[in-house]
Short mmCIF file of C-alpha atoms in Angstrom, two decimals:
data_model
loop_
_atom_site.label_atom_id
_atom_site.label_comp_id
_atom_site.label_asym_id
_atom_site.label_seq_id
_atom_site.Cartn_x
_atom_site.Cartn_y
_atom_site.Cartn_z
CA UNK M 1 126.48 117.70 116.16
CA UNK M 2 128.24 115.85 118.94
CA UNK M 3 128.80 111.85 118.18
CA UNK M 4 126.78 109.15 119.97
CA UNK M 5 127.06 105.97 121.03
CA UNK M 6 124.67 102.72 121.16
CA UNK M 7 124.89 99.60 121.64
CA UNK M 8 124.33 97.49 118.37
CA UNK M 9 121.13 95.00 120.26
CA UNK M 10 119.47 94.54 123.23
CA UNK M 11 116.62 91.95 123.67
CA UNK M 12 114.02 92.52 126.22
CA UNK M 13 111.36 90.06 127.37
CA UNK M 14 107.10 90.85 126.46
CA UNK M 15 105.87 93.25 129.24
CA UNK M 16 109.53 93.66 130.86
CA UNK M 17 110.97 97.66 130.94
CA UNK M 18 113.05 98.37 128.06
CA UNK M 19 116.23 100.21 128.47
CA UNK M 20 118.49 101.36 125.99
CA UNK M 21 121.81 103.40 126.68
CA UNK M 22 123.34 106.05 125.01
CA UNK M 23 126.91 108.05 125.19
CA UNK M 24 127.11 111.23 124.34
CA UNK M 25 130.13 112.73 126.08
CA UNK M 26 130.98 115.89 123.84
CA UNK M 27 127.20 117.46 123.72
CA UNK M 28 127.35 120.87 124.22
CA UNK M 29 125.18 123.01 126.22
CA UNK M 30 122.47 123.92 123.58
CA UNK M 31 122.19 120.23 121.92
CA UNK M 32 119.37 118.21 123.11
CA UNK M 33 119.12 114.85 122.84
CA UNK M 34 116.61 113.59 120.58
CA UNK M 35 115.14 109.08 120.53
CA UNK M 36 113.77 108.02 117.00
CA UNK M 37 112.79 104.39 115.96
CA UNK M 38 112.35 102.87 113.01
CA UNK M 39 110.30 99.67 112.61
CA UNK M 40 111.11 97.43 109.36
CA UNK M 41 111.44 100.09 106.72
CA UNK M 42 108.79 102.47 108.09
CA UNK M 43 110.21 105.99 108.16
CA UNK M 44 111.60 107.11 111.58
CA UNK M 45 109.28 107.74 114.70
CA UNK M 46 109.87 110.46 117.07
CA UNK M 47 110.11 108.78 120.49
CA UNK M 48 111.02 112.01 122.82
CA UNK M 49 113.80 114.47 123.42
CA UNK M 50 114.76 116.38 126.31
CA UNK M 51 118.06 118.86 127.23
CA UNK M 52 118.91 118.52 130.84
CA UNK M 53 116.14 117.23 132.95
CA UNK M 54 114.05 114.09 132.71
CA UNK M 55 111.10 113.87 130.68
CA UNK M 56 108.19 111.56 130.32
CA UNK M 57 105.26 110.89 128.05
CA UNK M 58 102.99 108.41 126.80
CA UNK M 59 105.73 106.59 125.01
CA UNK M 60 108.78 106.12 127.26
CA UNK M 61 110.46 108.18 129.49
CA UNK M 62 114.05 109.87 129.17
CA UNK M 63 116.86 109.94 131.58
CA UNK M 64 119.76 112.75 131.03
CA UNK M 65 122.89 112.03 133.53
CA UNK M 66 123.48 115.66 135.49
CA UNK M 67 126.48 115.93 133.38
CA UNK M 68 124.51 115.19 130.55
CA UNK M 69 126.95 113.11 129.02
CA UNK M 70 124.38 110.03 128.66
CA UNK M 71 120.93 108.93 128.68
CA UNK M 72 118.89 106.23 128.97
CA UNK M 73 115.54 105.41 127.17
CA UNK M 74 113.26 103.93 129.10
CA UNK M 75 109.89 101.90 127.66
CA UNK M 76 108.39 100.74 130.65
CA UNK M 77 106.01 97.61 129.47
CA UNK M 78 107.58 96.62 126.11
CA UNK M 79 105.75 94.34 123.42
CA UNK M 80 106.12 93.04 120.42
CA UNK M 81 105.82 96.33 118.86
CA UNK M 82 108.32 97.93 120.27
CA UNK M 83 110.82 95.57 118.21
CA UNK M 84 112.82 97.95 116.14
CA UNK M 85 115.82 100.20 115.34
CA UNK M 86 115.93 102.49 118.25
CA UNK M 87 118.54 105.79 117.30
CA UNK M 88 119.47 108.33 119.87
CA UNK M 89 120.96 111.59 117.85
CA UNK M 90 121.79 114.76 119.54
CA UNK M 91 120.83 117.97 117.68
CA UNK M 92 120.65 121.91 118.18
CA UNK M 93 122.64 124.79 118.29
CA UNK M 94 122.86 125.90 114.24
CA UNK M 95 121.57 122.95 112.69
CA UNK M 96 118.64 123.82 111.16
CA UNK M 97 116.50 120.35 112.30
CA UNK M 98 119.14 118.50 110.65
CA UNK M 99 119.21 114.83 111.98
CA UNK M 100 122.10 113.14 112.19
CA UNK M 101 121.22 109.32 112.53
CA UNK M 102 124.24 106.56 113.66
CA UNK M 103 123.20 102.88 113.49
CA UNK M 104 121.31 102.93 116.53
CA UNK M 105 120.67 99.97 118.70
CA UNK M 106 118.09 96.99 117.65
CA UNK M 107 115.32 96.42 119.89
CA UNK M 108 114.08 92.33 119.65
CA UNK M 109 110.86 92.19 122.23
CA UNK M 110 110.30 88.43 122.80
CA UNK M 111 107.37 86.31 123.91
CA UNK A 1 95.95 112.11 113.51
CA UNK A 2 97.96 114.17 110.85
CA UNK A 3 100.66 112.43 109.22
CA UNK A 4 103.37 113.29 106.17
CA UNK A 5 102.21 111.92 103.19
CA UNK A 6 104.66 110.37 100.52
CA UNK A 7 104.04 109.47 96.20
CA UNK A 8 104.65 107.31 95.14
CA UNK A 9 104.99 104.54 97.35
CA UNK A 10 107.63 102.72 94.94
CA UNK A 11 109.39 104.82 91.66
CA UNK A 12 111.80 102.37 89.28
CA UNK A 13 113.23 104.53 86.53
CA UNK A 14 116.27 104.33 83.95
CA UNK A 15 119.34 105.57 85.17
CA UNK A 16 120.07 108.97 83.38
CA UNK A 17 115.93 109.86 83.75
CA UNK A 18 115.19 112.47 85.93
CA UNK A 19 112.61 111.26 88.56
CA UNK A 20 109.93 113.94 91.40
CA UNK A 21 109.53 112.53 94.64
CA UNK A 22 106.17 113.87 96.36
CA UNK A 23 105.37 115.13 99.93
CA UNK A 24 102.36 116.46 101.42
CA UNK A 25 103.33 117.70 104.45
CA UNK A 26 101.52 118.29 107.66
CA UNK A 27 99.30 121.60 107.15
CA UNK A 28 100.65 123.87 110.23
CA UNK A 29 104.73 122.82 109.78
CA UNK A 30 106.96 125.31 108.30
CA UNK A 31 109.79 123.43 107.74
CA UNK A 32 110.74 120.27 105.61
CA UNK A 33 113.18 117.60 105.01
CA UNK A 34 114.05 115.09 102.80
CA UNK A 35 116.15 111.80 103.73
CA UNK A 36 117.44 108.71 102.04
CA UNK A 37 118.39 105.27 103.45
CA UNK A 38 120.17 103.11 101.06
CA UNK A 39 119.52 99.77 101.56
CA UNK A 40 120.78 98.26 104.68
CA UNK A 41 122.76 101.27 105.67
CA UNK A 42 122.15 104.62 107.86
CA UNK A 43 119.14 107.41 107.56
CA UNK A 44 120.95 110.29 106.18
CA UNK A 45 120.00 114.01 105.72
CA UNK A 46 119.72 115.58 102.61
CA UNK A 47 118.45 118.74 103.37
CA UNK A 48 115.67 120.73 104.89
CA UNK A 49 113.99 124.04 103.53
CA UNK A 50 112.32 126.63 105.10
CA UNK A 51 110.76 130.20 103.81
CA UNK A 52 110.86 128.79 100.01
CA UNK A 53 114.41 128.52 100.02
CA UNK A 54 117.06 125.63 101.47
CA UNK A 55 118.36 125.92 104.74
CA UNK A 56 120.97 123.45 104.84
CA UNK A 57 122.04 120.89 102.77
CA UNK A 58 124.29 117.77 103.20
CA UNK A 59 127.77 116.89 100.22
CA UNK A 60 124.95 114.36 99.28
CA UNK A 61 122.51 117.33 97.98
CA UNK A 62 124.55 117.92 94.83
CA UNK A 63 123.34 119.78 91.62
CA UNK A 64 121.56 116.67 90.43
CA UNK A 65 119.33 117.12 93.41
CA UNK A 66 116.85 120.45 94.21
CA UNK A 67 113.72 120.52 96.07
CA UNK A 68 110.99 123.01 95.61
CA UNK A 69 107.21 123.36 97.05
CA UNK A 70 105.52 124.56 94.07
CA UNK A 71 101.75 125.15 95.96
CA UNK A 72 100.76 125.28 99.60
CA UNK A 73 100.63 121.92 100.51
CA UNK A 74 103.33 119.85 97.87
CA UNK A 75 107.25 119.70 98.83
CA UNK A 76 109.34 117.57 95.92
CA UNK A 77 112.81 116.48 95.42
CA UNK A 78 114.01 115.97 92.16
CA UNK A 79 117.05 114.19 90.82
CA UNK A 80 118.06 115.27 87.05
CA UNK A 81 120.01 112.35 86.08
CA UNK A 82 119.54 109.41 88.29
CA UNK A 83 122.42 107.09 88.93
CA UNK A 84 122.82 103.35 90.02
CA UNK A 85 123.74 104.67 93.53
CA UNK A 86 120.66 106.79 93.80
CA UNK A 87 118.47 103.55 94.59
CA UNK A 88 117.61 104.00 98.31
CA UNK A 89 114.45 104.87 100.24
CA UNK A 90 113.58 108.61 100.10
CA UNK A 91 111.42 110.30 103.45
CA UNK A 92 110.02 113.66 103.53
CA UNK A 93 109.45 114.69 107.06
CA UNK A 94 108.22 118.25 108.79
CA UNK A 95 108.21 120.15 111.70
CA UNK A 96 107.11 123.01 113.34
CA UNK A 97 110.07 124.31 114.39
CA UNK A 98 113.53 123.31 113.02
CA UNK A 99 115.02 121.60 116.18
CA UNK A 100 114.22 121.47 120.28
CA UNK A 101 111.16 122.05 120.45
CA UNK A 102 109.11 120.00 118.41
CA UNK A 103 109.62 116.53 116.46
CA UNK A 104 110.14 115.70 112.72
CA UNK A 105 107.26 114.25 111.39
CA UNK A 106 108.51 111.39 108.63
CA UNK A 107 106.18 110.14 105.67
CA UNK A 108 106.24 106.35 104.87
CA UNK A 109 108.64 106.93 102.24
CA UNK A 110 109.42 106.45 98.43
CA UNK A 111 111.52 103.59 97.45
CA UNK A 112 113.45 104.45 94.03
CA UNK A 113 114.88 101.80 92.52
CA UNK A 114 117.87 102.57 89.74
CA UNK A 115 118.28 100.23 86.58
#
């Protein structure tokens, strides 16, 4: 599975869009690129995934560069909740659903 | 809303016992997983199973570790002879499909603690 990279934090203010960047320069065609989080010690929460275009649902929304080399997660009214371990892991071609997590980036929402 | 279910919550054994790790997972999904985070550090795979039988497995999976879902609904991991170093949180997750088109589904966890 191709190697990502996140930035270790990002803070964001209460009600202000979230965005979190990732690198993923060797993906190959049939990886997609996959956003868990992880609040405290909870187990990991599927955010969304997508392969080349842009996708959106009731969580965030994901935005794939056209040479698909990075994205951006995008929570558009973030709150307290959203505080967490956010990990962006690309996955596909023979890997049977195996999830390959890095150290992701932490998400501090403030007041 | 369906959700992977994980027992027990907390497990502290001896190390050299052999300890079962529980997971109900959700009804429909096909295939499974197990994960561990040790303390402080990374989510890492383990393995993931399919069909009754493993489809991949990470170095970490060695032959102190097998998994097996003995009814319909029950997926375990068991560890023969648990060492200091096996003390990490454990989480079962499912799917429908193995990768791309649907998510992994992750239980709460089991947190095994080694003495």
């Amino acid at each position: 599975d191709a190697k990502t990279t996140q930035p270790t934090s990002m803070d964001c203010a209460e009600g202000r869009a979230a965005n979190l960047p990732c690198n993923h320069s060797t993906i190959s065609g049939n990886e997609y690129v996959y956003w868990y989080r992880q609040i405290h010690s909870q187990g990991p929460q599927y955010i969304i995934h997508g392969l080349k275009n842009n996708e959106t649902n009731e969580m965030a929304s994901l935005i794939i560069t056209e040479d698909r080399k990075s994205s951006t997660l995008i929570l558009p009214h973030a709150t307290l909740r959203d505080t967490a371990v956010y990990y962006c892991i690309v996955s596909g071609g023979t890997s049977y659903g195996k999830l390959t997590f890095g150290q992701g980036t932490i998400l501090t929402v403030h007041p | 809303e369906p959700e992977v279910t994980q027992t027990p919550s907390h497990q502290v054994t001896q190390m050299g016992q052999e300890v079962i790790l529980r997971c109900v997972p959700i009804s429909n999904h096909l295939y499974f997983y197990w994960y561990r985070q040790i303390l402080g550090q990374k989510v890492e795979f383990l393995v993931s199973f399919y069909n009754n039988e493993i489809s991949e497995k990470s170095e970490i999976f060695d032959d102190q570790f097998s998994v097996e879902r003995p009814d319909g609904s029950n997926f375990t991991l068991k560890i023969r002879s648990t060492k200091l170093e096996d003390s990490a949180m454990y989480f079962c997750a499912s799917s429908d499909y193995p990768h791309s088109y649907n998510e992994q589904f992750f239980g709460p966890g089991t947190r095994l603690t080694v003495l």
